[in-house]
mmCIF file of N, CA and C and ligand atoms in Angstrom:
data_model
loop_
_atom_site.group_PDB
_atom_site.id
_atom_site.type_symbol
_atom_site.label_atom_id
_atom_site.label_comp_id
_atom_site.label_asym_id
_atom_site.label_seq_id
_atom_site.Cartn_x
_atom_site.Cartn_y
_atom_site.Cartn_z
ATOM 1 N N MET A 1 0.818 -1.212 0.000
ATOM 2 C CA MET A 1 0.000 0.000 0.000
ATOM 3 C C MET A 1 0.853 1.263 0.000
ATOM 4 N N ASP A 2 2.005 1.214 0.685
ATOM 5 C CA ASP A 2 2.868 2.395 0.711
ATOM 6 C C ASP A 2 3.337 2.736 -0.696
ATOM 7 N N ASP A 3 3.708 1.684 -1.434
ATOM 8 C CA ASP A 3 4.161 1.899 -2.794
ATOM 9 C C ASP A 3 3.054 2.489 -3.647
ATOM 10 N N LEU A 4 1.869 1.970 -3.432
ATOM 11 C CA LEU A 4 0.728 2.436 -4.204
ATOM 12 C C LEU A 4 0.434 3.899 -3.894
ATOM 13 N N ARG A 5 0.584 4.229 -2.624
ATOM 14 C CA ARG A 5 0.343 5.615 -2.232
ATOM 15 C C ARG A 5 1.386 6.522 -2.878
ATOM 16 N N GLU A 6 2.584 5.981 -2.993
ATOM 17 C CA GLU A 6 3.656 6.743 -3.610
ATOM 18 C C GLU A 6 3.338 6.990 -5.092
ATOM 19 N N LEU A 7 2.778 5.954 -5.724
ATOM 20 C CA LEU A 7 2.445 6.064 -7.136
ATOM 21 C C LEU A 7 1.323 7.084 -7.343
ATOM 22 N N TYR A 8 0.291 6.935 -6.511
ATOM 23 C CA TYR A 8 -0.849 7.843 -6.649
ATOM 24 C C TYR A 8 -0.611 9.109 -5.852
ATOM 25 N N GLN A 9 0.429 9.810 -6.243
ATOM 26 C CA GLN A 9 0.763 11.055 -5.567
ATOM 27 C C GLN A 9 -0.391 12.035 -5.656
ATOM 28 N N GLU A 10 -0.315 12.991 -4.780
ATOM 29 C CA GLU A 10 -1.364 14.014 -4.705
ATOM 30 C C GLU A 10 -1.641 14.658 -6.070
ATOM 31 N N VAL A 11 -0.546 14.933 -6.785
ATOM 32 C CA VAL A 11 -0.690 15.597 -8.084
ATOM 33 C C VAL A 11 -1.505 14.738 -9.038
ATOM 34 N N ILE A 12 -1.239 13.434 -9.019
ATOM 35 C CA ILE A 12 -1.950 12.522 -9.909
ATOM 36 C C ILE A 12 -3.428 12.483 -9.534
ATOM 37 N N LEU A 13 -3.704 12.374 -8.239
ATOM 38 C CA LEU A 13 -5.089 12.332 -7.784
ATOM 39 C C LEU A 13 -5.807 13.633 -8.125
ATOM 40 N N ASP A 14 -5.081 14.724 -7.993
ATOM 41 C CA ASP A 14 -5.661 16.029 -8.271
ATOM 42 C C ASP A 14 -6.041 16.160 -9.750
ATOM 43 N N HIS A 15 -5.132 15.731 -10.635
ATOM 44 C CA HIS A 15 -5.409 15.807 -12.070
ATOM 45 C C HIS A 15 -6.527 14.849 -12.457
ATOM 46 N N ASN A 16 -6.611 13.737 -11.723
ATOM 47 C CA ASN A 16 -7.676 12.780 -12.008
ATOM 48 C C ASN A 16 -9.035 13.375 -11.646
ATOM 49 N N GLN A 17 -9.073 14.081 -10.538
ATOM 50 C CA GLN A 17 -10.337 14.673 -10.092
ATOM 51 C C GLN A 17 -10.678 15.962 -10.836
ATOM 52 N N ASN A 18 -9.653 16.732 -11.145
ATOM 53 C CA ASN A 18 -9.868 18.005 -11.845
ATOM 54 C C ASN A 18 -9.020 18.052 -13.105
ATOM 55 N N PRO A 19 -9.370 17.232 -14.091
ATOM 56 C CA PRO A 19 -8.535 17.177 -15.302
ATOM 57 C C PRO A 19 -8.485 18.506 -16.039
ATOM 58 N N GLN A 20 -7.277 18.862 -16.506
ATOM 59 C CA GLN A 20 -7.083 20.084 -17.276
ATOM 60 C C GLN A 20 -7.396 19.817 -18.742
ATOM 61 N N ASN A 21 -7.909 20.836 -19.423
ATOM 62 C CA ASN A 21 -8.184 20.726 -20.860
ATOM 63 C C ASN A 21 -9.054 19.524 -21.178
ATOM 64 N N PHE A 22 -10.047 19.267 -20.337
ATOM 65 C CA PHE A 22 -10.953 18.148 -20.559
ATOM 66 C C PHE A 22 -12.098 18.610 -21.449
ATOM 67 N N GLY A 23 -12.420 17.806 -22.451
ATOM 68 C CA GLY A 23 -13.514 18.141 -23.349
ATOM 69 C C GLY A 23 -13.117 17.945 -24.793
ATOM 70 N N GLN A 24 -13.674 18.774 -25.674
ATOM 71 C CA GLN A 24 -13.441 18.611 -27.095
ATOM 72 C C GLN A 24 -13.258 19.962 -27.758
ATOM 73 N N LEU A 25 -12.253 20.064 -28.612
ATOM 74 C CA LEU A 25 -12.052 21.297 -29.370
ATOM 75 C C LEU A 25 -12.960 21.282 -30.581
ATOM 76 N N GLU A 26 -13.617 22.375 -30.828
ATOM 77 C CA GLU A 26 -14.549 22.456 -31.949
ATOM 78 C C GLU A 26 -14.379 23.788 -32.651
ATOM 79 N N PRO A 27 -13.899 23.843 -33.892
ATOM 80 C CA PRO A 27 -13.384 22.704 -34.660
ATOM 81 C C PRO A 27 -11.941 22.391 -34.288
ATOM 82 N N ALA A 28 -11.475 21.228 -34.674
ATOM 83 C CA ALA A 28 -10.089 20.834 -34.433
ATOM 84 C C ALA A 28 -9.438 20.488 -35.763
ATOM 85 N N THR A 29 -8.128 20.692 -35.863
ATOM 86 C CA THR A 29 -7.440 20.311 -37.102
ATOM 87 C C THR A 29 -7.068 18.831 -37.072
ATOM 88 N N HIS A 30 -6.896 18.285 -35.869
ATOM 89 C CA HIS A 30 -6.492 16.887 -35.727
ATOM 90 C C HIS A 30 -7.306 16.236 -34.610
ATOM 91 N N SER A 31 -7.620 14.954 -34.793
ATOM 92 C CA SER A 31 -8.279 14.229 -33.713
ATOM 93 C C SER A 31 -7.907 12.758 -33.803
ATOM 94 N N GLY A 32 -8.050 12.067 -32.688
ATOM 95 C CA GLY A 32 -7.720 10.644 -32.673
ATOM 96 C C GLY A 32 -8.157 10.005 -31.375
ATOM 97 N N ASP A 33 -8.247 8.683 -31.420
ATOM 98 C CA ASP A 33 -8.663 7.933 -30.239
ATOM 99 C C ASP A 33 -7.583 6.951 -29.829
ATOM 100 N N GLY A 34 -7.551 6.660 -28.543
ATOM 101 C CA GLY A 34 -6.617 5.668 -28.040
ATOM 102 C C GLY A 34 -7.328 4.697 -27.127
ATOM 103 N N TYR A 35 -6.842 3.477 -27.096
ATOM 104 C CA TYR A 35 -7.457 2.454 -26.266
ATOM 105 C C TYR A 35 -6.368 1.558 -25.697
ATOM 106 N N ASN A 36 -6.431 1.332 -24.397
ATOM 107 C CA ASN A 36 -5.485 0.438 -23.742
ATOM 108 C C ASN A 36 -6.251 -0.773 -23.213
ATOM 109 N N PRO A 37 -6.286 -1.863 -23.988
ATOM 110 C CA PRO A 37 -7.113 -3.020 -23.615
ATOM 111 C C PRO A 37 -6.673 -3.673 -22.301
ATOM 112 N N LEU A 38 -5.410 -3.496 -21.921
ATOM 113 C CA LEU A 38 -4.919 -4.092 -20.683
ATOM 114 C C LEU A 38 -5.673 -3.570 -19.466
ATOM 115 N N CYS A 39 -6.072 -2.310 -19.538
ATOM 116 C CA CYS A 39 -6.699 -1.659 -18.386
ATOM 117 C C CYS A 39 -8.110 -1.191 -18.702
ATOM 118 N N GLY A 40 -8.407 -1.043 -19.994
ATOM 119 C CA GLY A 40 -9.723 -0.548 -20.399
ATOM 120 C C GLY A 40 -9.787 0.961 -20.542
ATOM 121 N N ASP A 41 -8.616 1.615 -20.572
ATOM 122 C CA ASP A 41 -8.584 3.076 -20.699
ATOM 123 C C ASP A 41 -8.945 3.485 -22.125
ATOM 124 N N ARG A 42 -9.827 4.454 -22.236
ATOM 125 C CA ARG A 42 -10.197 5.014 -23.536
ATOM 126 C C ARG A 42 -9.967 6.517 -23.528
ATOM 127 N N LEU A 43 -9.466 7.017 -24.659
ATOM 128 C CA LEU A 43 -9.095 8.416 -24.716
ATOM 129 C C LEU A 43 -9.384 8.991 -26.098
ATOM 130 N N SER A 44 -9.932 10.193 -26.133
ATOM 131 C CA SER A 44 -10.096 10.907 -27.392
ATOM 132 C C SER A 44 -9.378 12.237 -27.279
ATOM 133 N N LEU A 45 -8.640 12.557 -28.318
ATOM 134 C CA LEU A 45 -7.901 13.822 -28.341
ATOM 135 C C LEU A 45 -8.361 14.665 -29.520
ATOM 136 N N THR A 46 -8.505 15.949 -29.283
ATOM 137 C CA THR A 46 -8.710 16.893 -30.376
ATOM 138 C C THR A 46 -7.682 17.992 -30.195
ATOM 139 N N LEU A 47 -7.086 18.424 -31.311
ATOM 140 C CA LEU A 47 -6.079 19.474 -31.169
ATOM 141 C C LEU A 47 -6.008 20.394 -32.373
ATOM 142 N N HIS A 48 -5.395 21.504 -32.124
ATOM 143 C CA HIS A 48 -5.134 22.499 -33.160
ATOM 144 C C HIS A 48 -3.650 22.530 -33.431
ATOM 145 N N LEU A 49 -3.297 22.237 -34.667
ATOM 146 C CA LEU A 49 -1.908 22.299 -35.066
ATOM 147 C C LEU A 49 -1.782 23.470 -36.034
ATOM 148 N N ASP A 50 -0.935 24.424 -35.678
ATOM 149 C CA ASP A 50 -0.766 25.600 -36.508
ATOM 150 C C ASP A 50 0.712 25.785 -36.790
ATOM 151 N N ASN A 51 1.103 25.648 -38.074
ATOM 152 C CA ASN A 51 2.522 25.764 -38.427
ATOM 153 C C ASN A 51 3.401 24.864 -37.582
ATOM 154 N N ASP A 52 2.962 23.598 -37.419
ATOM 155 C CA ASP A 52 3.769 22.627 -36.688
ATOM 156 C C ASP A 52 3.815 22.882 -35.189
ATOM 157 N N THR A 53 2.924 23.735 -34.684
ATOM 158 C CA THR A 53 2.873 23.983 -33.248
ATOM 159 C C THR A 53 1.503 23.592 -32.721
ATOM 160 N N VAL A 54 1.506 22.890 -31.590
ATOM 161 C CA VAL A 54 0.252 22.521 -30.944
ATOM 162 C C VAL A 54 -0.250 23.763 -30.197
ATOM 163 N N THR A 55 -1.217 24.458 -30.794
ATOM 164 C CA THR A 55 -1.674 25.697 -30.172
ATOM 165 C C THR A 55 -2.725 25.438 -29.107
ATOM 166 N N ASP A 56 -3.490 24.349 -29.248
ATOM 167 C CA ASP A 56 -4.493 24.017 -28.235
ATOM 168 C C ASP A 56 -4.870 22.551 -28.365
ATOM 169 N N LEU A 57 -5.308 21.968 -27.263
ATOM 170 C CA LEU A 57 -5.756 20.575 -27.314
ATOM 171 C C LEU A 57 -6.665 20.260 -26.131
ATOM 172 N N ARG A 58 -7.500 19.252 -26.334
ATOM 173 C CA ARG A 58 -8.402 18.782 -25.280
ATOM 174 C C ARG A 58 -8.419 17.266 -25.314
ATOM 175 N N PHE A 59 -8.719 16.690 -24.173
ATOM 176 C CA PHE A 59 -8.883 15.236 -24.166
ATOM 177 C C PHE A 59 -10.185 14.885 -23.459
ATOM 178 N N SER A 60 -10.719 13.733 -23.809
ATOM 179 C CA SER A 60 -11.871 13.208 -23.092
ATOM 180 C C SER A 60 -11.751 11.697 -23.084
ATOM 181 N N GLY A 61 -12.587 11.043 -22.317
ATOM 182 C CA GLY A 61 -12.525 9.601 -22.250
ATOM 183 C C GLY A 61 -12.698 9.123 -20.836
ATOM 184 N N SER A 62 -12.528 7.827 -20.655
ATOM 185 C CA SER A 62 -12.649 7.269 -19.321
ATOM 186 C C SER A 62 -11.538 6.255 -19.115
ATOM 187 N N GLY A 63 -11.043 6.198 -17.896
ATOM 188 C CA GLY A 63 -9.959 5.270 -17.618
ATOM 189 C C GLY A 63 -9.516 5.393 -16.180
ATOM 190 N N CYS A 64 -8.421 4.740 -15.868
ATOM 191 C CA CYS A 64 -7.911 4.756 -14.497
ATOM 192 C C CYS A 64 -7.276 6.118 -14.181
ATOM 193 N N ALA A 65 -6.978 6.315 -12.917
ATOM 194 C CA ALA A 65 -6.410 7.587 -12.461
ATOM 195 C C ALA A 65 -5.112 7.911 -13.177
ATOM 196 N N ILE A 66 -4.286 6.894 -13.421
ATOM 197 C CA ILE A 66 -2.994 7.130 -14.068
ATOM 198 C C ILE A 66 -3.181 7.619 -15.500
ATOM 199 N N SER A 67 -4.060 6.969 -16.254
ATOM 200 C CA SER A 67 -4.239 7.356 -17.653
ATOM 201 C C SER A 67 -4.826 8.755 -17.758
ATOM 202 N N LYS A 68 -5.763 9.051 -16.886
ATOM 203 C CA LYS A 68 -6.421 10.351 -16.922
ATOM 204 C C LYS A 68 -5.475 11.471 -16.478
ATOM 205 N N ALA A 69 -4.751 11.218 -15.396
ATOM 206 C CA ALA A 69 -3.819 12.230 -14.901
ATOM 207 C C ALA A 69 -2.708 12.463 -15.914
ATOM 208 N N SER A 70 -2.223 11.386 -16.531
ATOM 209 C CA SER A 70 -1.156 11.509 -17.510
ATOM 210 C C SER A 70 -1.629 12.343 -18.702
ATOM 211 N N ALA A 71 -2.860 12.087 -19.157
ATOM 212 C CA ALA A 71 -3.417 12.857 -20.278
ATOM 213 C C ALA A 71 -3.578 14.325 -19.887
ATOM 214 N N SER A 72 -4.068 14.552 -18.678
ATOM 215 C CA SER A 72 -4.291 15.912 -18.199
ATOM 216 C C SER A 72 -2.978 16.689 -18.129
ATOM 217 N N ILE A 73 -1.958 16.077 -17.531
ATOM 218 C CA ILE A 73 -0.661 16.745 -17.406
ATOM 219 C C ILE A 73 -0.060 16.961 -18.792
ATOM 220 N N MET A 74 -0.202 15.961 -19.661
ATOM 221 C CA MET A 74 0.337 16.072 -21.015
ATOM 222 C C MET A 74 -0.242 17.286 -21.743
ATOM 223 N N THR A 75 -1.560 17.488 -21.629
ATOM 224 C CA THR A 75 -2.176 18.607 -22.353
ATOM 225 C C THR A 75 -1.608 19.943 -21.882
ATOM 226 N N THR A 76 -1.318 20.050 -20.578
ATOM 227 C CA THR A 76 -0.786 21.317 -20.075
ATOM 228 C C THR A 76 0.657 21.521 -20.533
ATOM 229 N N VAL A 77 1.386 20.417 -20.728
ATOM 230 C CA VAL A 77 2.809 20.523 -21.064
ATOM 231 C C VAL A 77 3.036 20.730 -22.565
ATOM 232 N N VAL A 78 2.243 20.071 -23.415
ATOM 233 C CA VAL A 78 2.529 20.155 -24.856
ATOM 234 C C VAL A 78 1.915 21.381 -25.531
ATOM 235 N N LYS A 79 1.022 22.061 -24.836
ATOM 236 C CA LYS A 79 0.407 23.250 -25.442
ATOM 237 C C LYS A 79 1.474 24.295 -25.724
ATOM 238 N N GLY A 80 1.533 24.743 -26.976
ATOM 239 C CA GLY A 80 2.526 25.726 -27.360
ATOM 240 C C GLY A 80 3.834 25.119 -27.856
ATOM 241 N N LYS A 81 3.927 23.785 -27.810
ATOM 242 C CA LYS A 81 5.156 23.114 -28.255
ATOM 243 C C LYS A 81 5.063 22.736 -29.743
ATOM 244 N N SER A 82 6.229 22.637 -30.363
ATOM 245 C CA SER A 82 6.280 22.195 -31.751
ATOM 246 C C SER A 82 6.182 20.678 -31.795
ATOM 247 N N VAL A 83 5.890 20.151 -32.986
ATOM 248 C CA VAL A 83 5.796 18.702 -33.148
ATOM 249 C C VAL A 83 7.118 18.030 -32.759
ATOM 250 N N ALA A 84 8.239 18.643 -33.141
ATOM 251 C CA ALA A 84 9.548 18.088 -32.802
ATOM 252 C C ALA A 84 9.758 18.065 -31.289
ATOM 253 N N GLN A 85 9.318 19.120 -30.602
ATOM 254 C CA GLN A 85 9.445 19.165 -29.139
ATOM 255 C C GLN A 85 8.553 18.111 -28.491
ATOM 256 N N VAL A 86 7.361 17.917 -29.068
ATOM 257 C CA VAL A 86 6.443 16.906 -28.545
ATOM 258 C C VAL A 86 7.080 15.517 -28.656
ATOM 259 N N GLU A 87 7.723 15.254 -29.804
ATOM 260 C CA GLU A 87 8.357 13.954 -30.004
ATOM 261 C C GLU A 87 9.500 13.749 -29.024
ATOM 262 N N SER A 88 10.262 14.789 -28.788
ATOM 263 C CA SER A 88 11.369 14.712 -27.841
ATOM 264 C C SER A 88 10.852 14.486 -26.414
ATOM 265 N N LEU A 89 9.745 15.162 -26.077
ATOM 266 C CA LEU A 89 9.125 14.976 -24.754
ATOM 267 C C LEU A 89 8.596 13.549 -24.592
ATOM 268 N N PHE A 90 8.002 13.044 -25.664
ATOM 269 C CA PHE A 90 7.471 11.688 -25.628
ATOM 270 C C PHE A 90 8.588 10.693 -25.324
ATOM 271 N N ASP A 91 9.732 10.857 -25.988
ATOM 272 C CA ASP A 91 10.866 9.969 -25.747
ATOM 273 C C ASP A 91 11.329 10.058 -24.294
ATOM 274 N N ALA A 92 11.446 11.293 -23.791
ATOM 275 C CA ALA A 92 11.895 11.494 -22.415
ATOM 276 C C ALA A 92 10.879 10.922 -21.428
ATOM 277 N N PHE A 93 9.597 11.098 -21.743
ATOM 278 C CA PHE A 93 8.543 10.592 -20.864
ATOM 279 C C PHE A 93 8.535 9.069 -20.856
ATOM 280 N N HIS A 94 8.741 8.485 -22.030
ATOM 281 C CA HIS A 94 8.764 7.026 -22.122
ATOM 282 C C HIS A 94 9.920 6.467 -21.293
ATOM 283 N N THR A 95 11.072 7.126 -21.355
ATOM 284 C CA THR A 95 12.220 6.717 -20.542
ATOM 285 C C THR A 95 11.879 6.837 -19.057
ATOM 286 N N LEU A 96 11.214 7.933 -18.694
ATOM 287 C CA LEU A 96 10.845 8.170 -17.294
ATOM 288 C C LEU A 96 9.959 7.048 -16.752
ATOM 289 N N VAL A 97 8.910 6.700 -17.471
ATOM 290 C CA VAL A 97 7.948 5.732 -16.928
ATOM 291 C C VAL A 97 8.427 4.283 -17.073
ATOM 292 N N THR A 98 9.466 4.045 -17.895
ATOM 293 C CA THR A 98 9.975 2.683 -17.987
ATOM 294 C C THR A 98 11.218 2.478 -17.114
ATOM 295 N N THR A 99 11.962 3.559 -16.817
ATOM 296 C CA THR A 99 13.178 3.405 -16.014
ATOM 297 C C THR A 99 13.180 4.256 -14.739
ATOM 298 N N GLY A 100 12.324 5.269 -14.669
ATOM 299 C CA GLY A 100 12.324 6.165 -13.516
ATOM 300 C C GLY A 100 13.331 7.285 -13.635
ATOM 301 N N ASN A 101 14.073 7.317 -14.751
ATOM 302 C CA ASN A 101 15.080 8.353 -14.970
ATOM 303 C C ASN A 101 14.430 9.641 -15.498
ATOM 304 N N PRO A 102 14.468 10.720 -14.696
ATOM 305 C CA PRO A 102 13.794 11.955 -15.109
ATOM 306 C C PRO A 102 14.564 12.770 -16.144
ATOM 307 N N GLY A 103 15.733 12.331 -16.559
ATOM 308 C CA GLY A 103 16.478 13.045 -17.598
ATOM 309 C C GLY A 103 16.997 14.379 -17.136
ATOM 310 N N ASP A 104 17.058 15.359 -18.063
ATOM 311 C CA ASP A 104 17.715 16.631 -17.760
ATOM 312 C C ASP A 104 16.758 17.729 -17.305
ATOM 313 N N GLY A 105 15.538 17.358 -16.933
ATOM 314 C CA GLY A 105 14.625 18.359 -16.409
ATOM 315 C C GLY A 105 13.640 18.885 -17.435
ATOM 316 N N GLU A 106 13.782 18.443 -18.682
ATOM 317 C CA GLU A 106 12.904 18.895 -19.758
ATOM 318 C C GLU A 106 11.445 18.504 -19.465
ATOM 319 N N LEU A 107 11.254 17.455 -18.675
ATOM 320 C CA LEU A 107 9.903 16.932 -18.437
ATOM 321 C C LEU A 107 9.036 17.812 -17.555
ATOM 322 N N GLY A 108 9.636 18.623 -16.697
ATOM 323 C CA GLY A 108 8.853 19.497 -15.834
ATOM 324 C C GLY A 108 7.841 18.734 -15.004
ATOM 325 N N LYS A 109 6.566 19.163 -15.122
ATOM 326 C CA LYS A 109 5.483 18.578 -14.333
ATOM 327 C C LYS A 109 5.306 17.082 -14.569
ATOM 328 N N LEU A 110 5.730 16.634 -15.747
ATOM 329 C CA LEU A 110 5.552 15.218 -16.087
ATOM 330 C C LEU A 110 6.339 14.303 -15.168
ATOM 331 N N ALA A 111 7.349 14.854 -14.486
ATOM 332 C CA ALA A 111 8.216 14.053 -13.628
ATOM 333 C C ALA A 111 7.456 13.355 -12.498
ATOM 334 N N VAL A 112 6.252 13.834 -12.163
ATOM 335 C CA VAL A 112 5.484 13.190 -11.090
ATOM 336 C C VAL A 112 5.088 11.761 -11.462
ATOM 337 N N MET A 113 5.160 11.425 -12.743
ATOM 338 C CA MET A 113 4.762 10.094 -13.175
ATOM 339 C C MET A 113 5.894 9.058 -13.012
ATOM 340 N N ALA A 114 7.019 9.473 -12.460
ATOM 341 C CA ALA A 114 8.185 8.587 -12.348
ATOM 342 C C ALA A 114 7.870 7.272 -11.641
ATOM 343 N N GLY A 115 6.992 7.302 -10.631
ATOM 344 C CA GLY A 115 6.678 6.108 -9.850
ATOM 345 C C GLY A 115 6.090 4.976 -10.677
ATOM 346 N N VAL A 116 5.581 5.323 -11.857
ATOM 347 C CA VAL A 116 4.948 4.324 -12.727
ATOM 348 C C VAL A 116 5.924 3.212 -13.125
ATOM 349 N N HIS A 117 7.215 3.538 -13.202
ATOM 350 C CA HIS A 117 8.165 2.532 -13.692
ATOM 351 C C HIS A 117 8.230 1.291 -12.801
ATOM 352 N N LYS A 118 7.769 1.416 -11.551
ATOM 353 C CA LYS A 118 7.754 0.254 -10.663
ATOM 354 C C LYS A 118 6.574 -0.664 -10.968
ATOM 355 N N TYR A 119 5.674 -0.197 -11.822
ATOM 356 C CA TYR A 119 4.471 -0.972 -12.141
ATOM 357 C C TYR A 119 4.357 -1.136 -13.655
ATOM 358 N N PRO A 120 5.071 -2.123 -14.196
ATOM 359 C CA PRO A 120 5.121 -2.283 -15.658
ATOM 360 C C PRO A 120 3.742 -2.308 -16.308
ATOM 361 N N ALA A 121 2.741 -2.853 -15.632
ATOM 362 C CA ALA A 121 1.403 -2.917 -16.215
ATOM 363 C C ALA A 121 0.786 -1.537 -16.369
ATOM 364 N N ARG A 122 1.306 -0.568 -15.613
ATOM 365 C CA ARG A 122 0.749 0.787 -15.656
ATOM 366 C C ARG A 122 1.403 1.679 -16.697
ATOM 367 N N VAL A 123 2.505 1.185 -17.288
ATOM 368 C CA VAL A 123 3.227 2.012 -18.258
ATOM 369 C C VAL A 123 2.310 2.357 -19.436
ATOM 370 N N LYS A 124 1.527 1.371 -19.872
ATOM 371 C CA LYS A 124 0.617 1.617 -21.004
ATOM 372 C C LYS A 124 -0.462 2.633 -20.641
ATOM 373 N N CYS A 125 -0.877 2.639 -19.376
ATOM 374 C CA CYS A 125 -1.854 3.642 -18.926
ATOM 375 C C CYS A 125 -1.245 5.031 -19.047
ATOM 376 N N ALA A 126 0.010 5.146 -18.594
ATOM 377 C CA ALA A 126 0.680 6.450 -18.567
ATOM 378 C C ALA A 126 1.024 6.952 -19.957
ATOM 379 N N THR A 127 1.309 6.036 -20.890
ATOM 380 C CA THR A 127 1.741 6.471 -22.219
ATOM 381 C C THR A 127 0.596 6.534 -23.233
ATOM 382 N N LEU A 128 -0.596 6.073 -22.843
ATOM 383 C CA LEU A 128 -1.727 6.050 -23.784
ATOM 384 C C LEU A 128 -1.964 7.420 -24.430
ATOM 385 N N ALA A 129 -2.006 8.457 -23.611
ATOM 386 C CA ALA A 129 -2.273 9.798 -24.136
ATOM 387 C C ALA A 129 -1.206 10.206 -25.147
ATOM 388 N N TRP A 130 0.032 9.821 -24.874
ATOM 389 C CA TRP A 130 1.146 10.200 -25.753
ATOM 390 C C TRP A 130 1.081 9.453 -27.081
ATOM 391 N N HIS A 131 0.777 8.149 -26.997
ATOM 392 C CA HIS A 131 0.625 7.387 -28.242
ATOM 393 C C HIS A 131 -0.516 7.961 -29.073
ATOM 394 N N THR A 132 -1.602 8.316 -28.381
ATOM 395 C CA THR A 132 -2.764 8.883 -29.075
ATOM 396 C C THR A 132 -2.388 10.206 -29.733
ATOM 397 N N LEU A 133 -1.639 11.020 -29.018
ATOM 398 C CA LEU A 133 -1.205 12.317 -29.546
ATOM 399 C C LEU A 133 -0.348 12.141 -30.801
ATOM 400 N N LYS A 134 0.577 11.191 -30.722
ATOM 401 C CA LYS A 134 1.473 10.927 -31.850
ATOM 402 C C LYS A 134 0.681 10.468 -33.082
ATOM 403 N N ASN A 135 -0.242 9.518 -32.868
ATOM 404 C CA ASN A 135 -1.085 9.027 -33.963
ATOM 405 C C ASN A 135 -1.931 10.137 -34.548
ATOM 406 N N CYS A 136 -2.456 10.936 -33.659
ATOM 407 C CA CYS A 136 -3.290 12.076 -33.991
ATOM 408 C C CYS A 136 -2.550 13.009 -34.941
ATOM 409 N N ILE A 137 -1.341 13.367 -34.584
ATOM 410 C CA ILE A 137 -0.540 14.301 -35.368
ATOM 411 C C ILE A 137 -0.161 13.691 -36.722
ATOM 412 N N SER A 138 0.321 12.461 -36.716
ATOM 413 C CA SER A 138 0.765 11.857 -37.982
ATOM 414 C C SER A 138 -0.426 11.432 -38.831
ATOM 415 N N GLY A 139 -1.501 10.970 -38.197
ATOM 416 C CA GLY A 139 -2.676 10.510 -38.928
ATOM 417 C C GLY A 139 -3.296 11.595 -39.767
ATOM 418 N N SER A 140 -3.458 12.765 -39.182
ATOM 419 C CA SER A 140 -4.122 13.829 -39.915
ATOM 420 C C SER A 140 -3.233 14.424 -40.988
ATOM 421 N N GLU A 141 -1.926 14.261 -40.832
ATOM 422 C CA GLU A 141 -1.035 14.725 -41.887
ATOM 423 C C GLU A 141 -1.300 13.917 -43.155
ATOM 424 N N LYS A 142 -1.547 12.622 -42.953
ATOM 425 C CA LYS A 142 -1.868 11.761 -44.109
ATOM 426 C C LYS A 142 -3.186 12.222 -44.714
ATOM 427 N N MET A 143 -4.168 12.498 -43.842
ATOM 428 C CA MET A 143 -5.464 12.935 -44.336
ATOM 429 C C MET A 143 -5.340 14.252 -45.112
ATOM 430 N N ALA A 144 -4.509 15.138 -44.565
ATOM 431 C CA ALA A 144 -4.369 16.455 -45.176
ATOM 432 C C ALA A 144 -3.847 16.338 -46.617
ATOM 433 N N LYS A 145 -3.054 15.308 -46.891
ATOM 434 C CA LYS A 145 -2.474 15.146 -48.226
ATOM 435 C C LYS A 145 -3.529 14.818 -49.276
ATOM 436 N N THR A 146 -4.626 14.221 -48.843
ATOM 437 C CA THR A 146 -5.667 13.837 -49.805
ATOM 438 C C THR A 146 -6.515 15.020 -50.213
ATOM 439 N N GLU A 147 -6.393 16.152 -49.539
ATOM 440 C CA GLU A 147 -7.235 17.317 -49.831
ATOM 441 C C GLU A 147 -6.746 18.073 -51.059
HETATM 442 ZN ZN1 ZN B 1 -5.155 2.339 -16.883
#
């Protein structure tokens, strides 16, 4: 239980109860869904990409505290970032939740998710929002080419 309490830090519980950027952007330039069958987490993302910069984004869905908090924190961190910065953050975040290594500080608020690395089954919960974001960005680029 102590370990679990460590994982479900106050920040995570807070984001789970009061998620940031929750809802749907209307209209959005990009959208996508994510699903983590291991836990049953479902996530929908809508975002505005302007000149390769994520100017705004929202998420909705249902899932465990980790998936929801991770999505909530992610939306606050990637807003205003370029696609390249998002990809770099994703790599750093993936390292954090699989090894616990917070890197050089680029992660900021995301560092609260470090405890996840002790729970391999939870890694997919924590990274669901990021995978969805990545698919979202690349998926709509393909769609945009058909226009
Ligand atoms: Zn989950």
